[in-house]
């Protein structure tokens, strides 16, 4: 459908142009027959040469040969800018055109070749522009001698060219429509292998082989990332770059940057390309698919921006361009590696070029002659006249060795086809052309597949652009290797000339120190070693940043995409390619200095409490000691305080599952015991103390049962277990008991302690003024207040440090120490101070208990016992007598005292009307008032605990 539409549109355009130019075309045909020296009929380019007869020298004319086999030629001779052809002559294009003329002359001069046919030519310049190429092809078609003959509309038997794929696609469509065979010596686009271009042939391999050869070069030198630059023409640059990208990616070679351009690009159009290449400073290899005209524009931009030191991998479209040897380009492109079809050097061709002379029938050579020799062939000119005897110097670009052998082979293919073909019918000629098979001067067989592609296995020369011994650019490039479809790539690395970022490279790819070959490196980002991962940037898989893995991650492969995580109790090793176990760390004096300080505080606390206990035992008969803490509870309270200090050791020792379970159960028991004792003291000092004592057992049982129930609930909700907190900074695994759960044995025990504090505050406050409590309830009230404030503060700290096991253990340990210190300070320090300051606190009270000792003076014999017994009786009698005598004396004295006291008794009964029981009660009140006076003194008042 596409082909049909294209043919309809193209035929309409041809008919339109034919209607406009029919008159001029008829005049051209008449002139071709009657005038031996006609003028050029096209002003936009092109000239025609002919040879009137075989033996004579070929004369350049502007007409087609009569009764001859004419070959059309399409070459890009002049430059194309601003939408039109310019006067600037490209010596490379001019050389290619003369290669065709030279081979036609050479065949015509051979008496054994085409003896019955004389070859002529009809050459046009299309300036590298697609539209010009199509218009020139229409001239070939419209040069028919007999338009009524639909089978053979063209006097041109076949066409050589064009040189560019985009032009070849359009020309091939047109010539296939009018059945004119076409053979191209340079076009490699794979699109032309399609059956719709059935009249197209080529004697060079297609892009499929070229792309593989270029990819092999990149792979051979180990370049991991490259940039691909191509022209934006669909047939060659776009299609070729797509095939190249696929081929490189299949070899795990990354295309870090890819862009397209053309010869008409301005400096602004190249701005993004220059910026991106500068950002990717490690990309040093540029793989390019371009024609020679477009690449020169790109090289100009590189030169202007001083982008040197790149290794260019050139396609066959520009690898052999002689312009690369110019100083302005060579500094940019030095060291280029390129693929090229095999070429042979015909020494006679260079001599042929030297013999060329300007002619009015050859506008291309005329313009080049005038430009090269700085003269003019016209009389009206500001410069000197050309004599016509000037000659080209040996270093003239026109005489430089160029890739022209494929053009000569194309002319040979047409000649062999005409020789074997007996009919001038286009289909027959096409069949004959596809059957041609010969070996060229380069020992390469030229034959064709049914679709017009080259049937022989593809072969390329690998070339390197390098200077001579004087470090001046030379041409042609040096042959350093080859690539064949069956044999692959062979390159002599030591012969390759290197590149330099400053544009002044003077050595090969050879390190003089050890002789190793060191190709330049090309990568967008360096490989990510062990312990790091790749993070792509710029949305480009070739460019990445190496992100270091954390202390708990590792990678054991290069360029890993993700870091592997270690177990929670492991840390990455020093090489970051594996994991090591963390060292166990407990909250003990061995591992932690704070734990050591805590142990010292515990020892000091226990020692101080023991000293107070000893003091209370020794001074138990003193008033302040005898009456403190309800007489009975001082020693149990001191013992519980010692247990508070001692039980902290559960938190400062290496823990296990069993120790965590044990500590969760009994850790807070000493605190509960202290609070329970304080409650007992409050109840004991009430007036009805005997009744209160009966309930002490029940209170103790209720408190113990409640505590056990709370711990059990915490155990059911959250079983006490080990907690392991890795510290990857210090490479340790902190091991402790899990104490941070919202509902656990520890949290429930803490809540229970706070509830007891609230109960104790309430009871102590209510009994603070009870008579007979000796202000003990006030001390208990202060104790419970301080204890509550302490544990509220510690709970807040514990919540804030819940993520750290060491801090949780430390908080709990100091909570226990703080509780013991509060009980000790609020209940016993005031009593010690009173004992020191108040003499009445040191008064002895209570029964004195001692020990009696007997000293044995005599042996317990029977004689001694009898003697002792008699002596004892006598002594008793004497003592009784003395006693009776003393009693008699005392009786007499008592009678005198009684008589005296009767008068006083009478007075006393009048003053005091109280009964004997009231007097005794007052005496009891006086004794108690004396004790209250002691406890309410300034030395016994407590303002802060």
Short mmCIF file of C-alpha atoms in Angstrom, two decimals, residues 789-802 811:
data_model
loop_
_atom_site.label_atom_id
_atom_site.label_comp_id
_atom_site.label_asym_id
_atom_site.label_seq_id
_atom_site.Cartn_x
_atom_site.Cartn_y
_atom_site.Cartn_z
CA UNK A 789 8.13 12.08 92.91
CA UNK A 790 11.24 9.99 92.43
CA UNK A 791 9.50 7.20 90.52
CA UNK A 792 7.41 9.56 88.38
CA UNK A 793 10.66 11.23 87.29
CA UNK A 794 12.33 7.88 86.63
CA UNK A 795 9.36 6.66 84.61
CA UNK A 796 9.58 9.72 82.36
CA UNK A 797 13.29 9.15 81.86
CA UNK A 798 12.64 5.49 81.16
CA UNK A 799 10.09 6.33 78.47
CA UNK A 800 12.51 8.76 76.82
CA UNK A 801 15.32 6.18 76.84
CA UNK A 802 13.21 3.18 75.88
CA UNK A 811 17.31 4.03 84.99
#
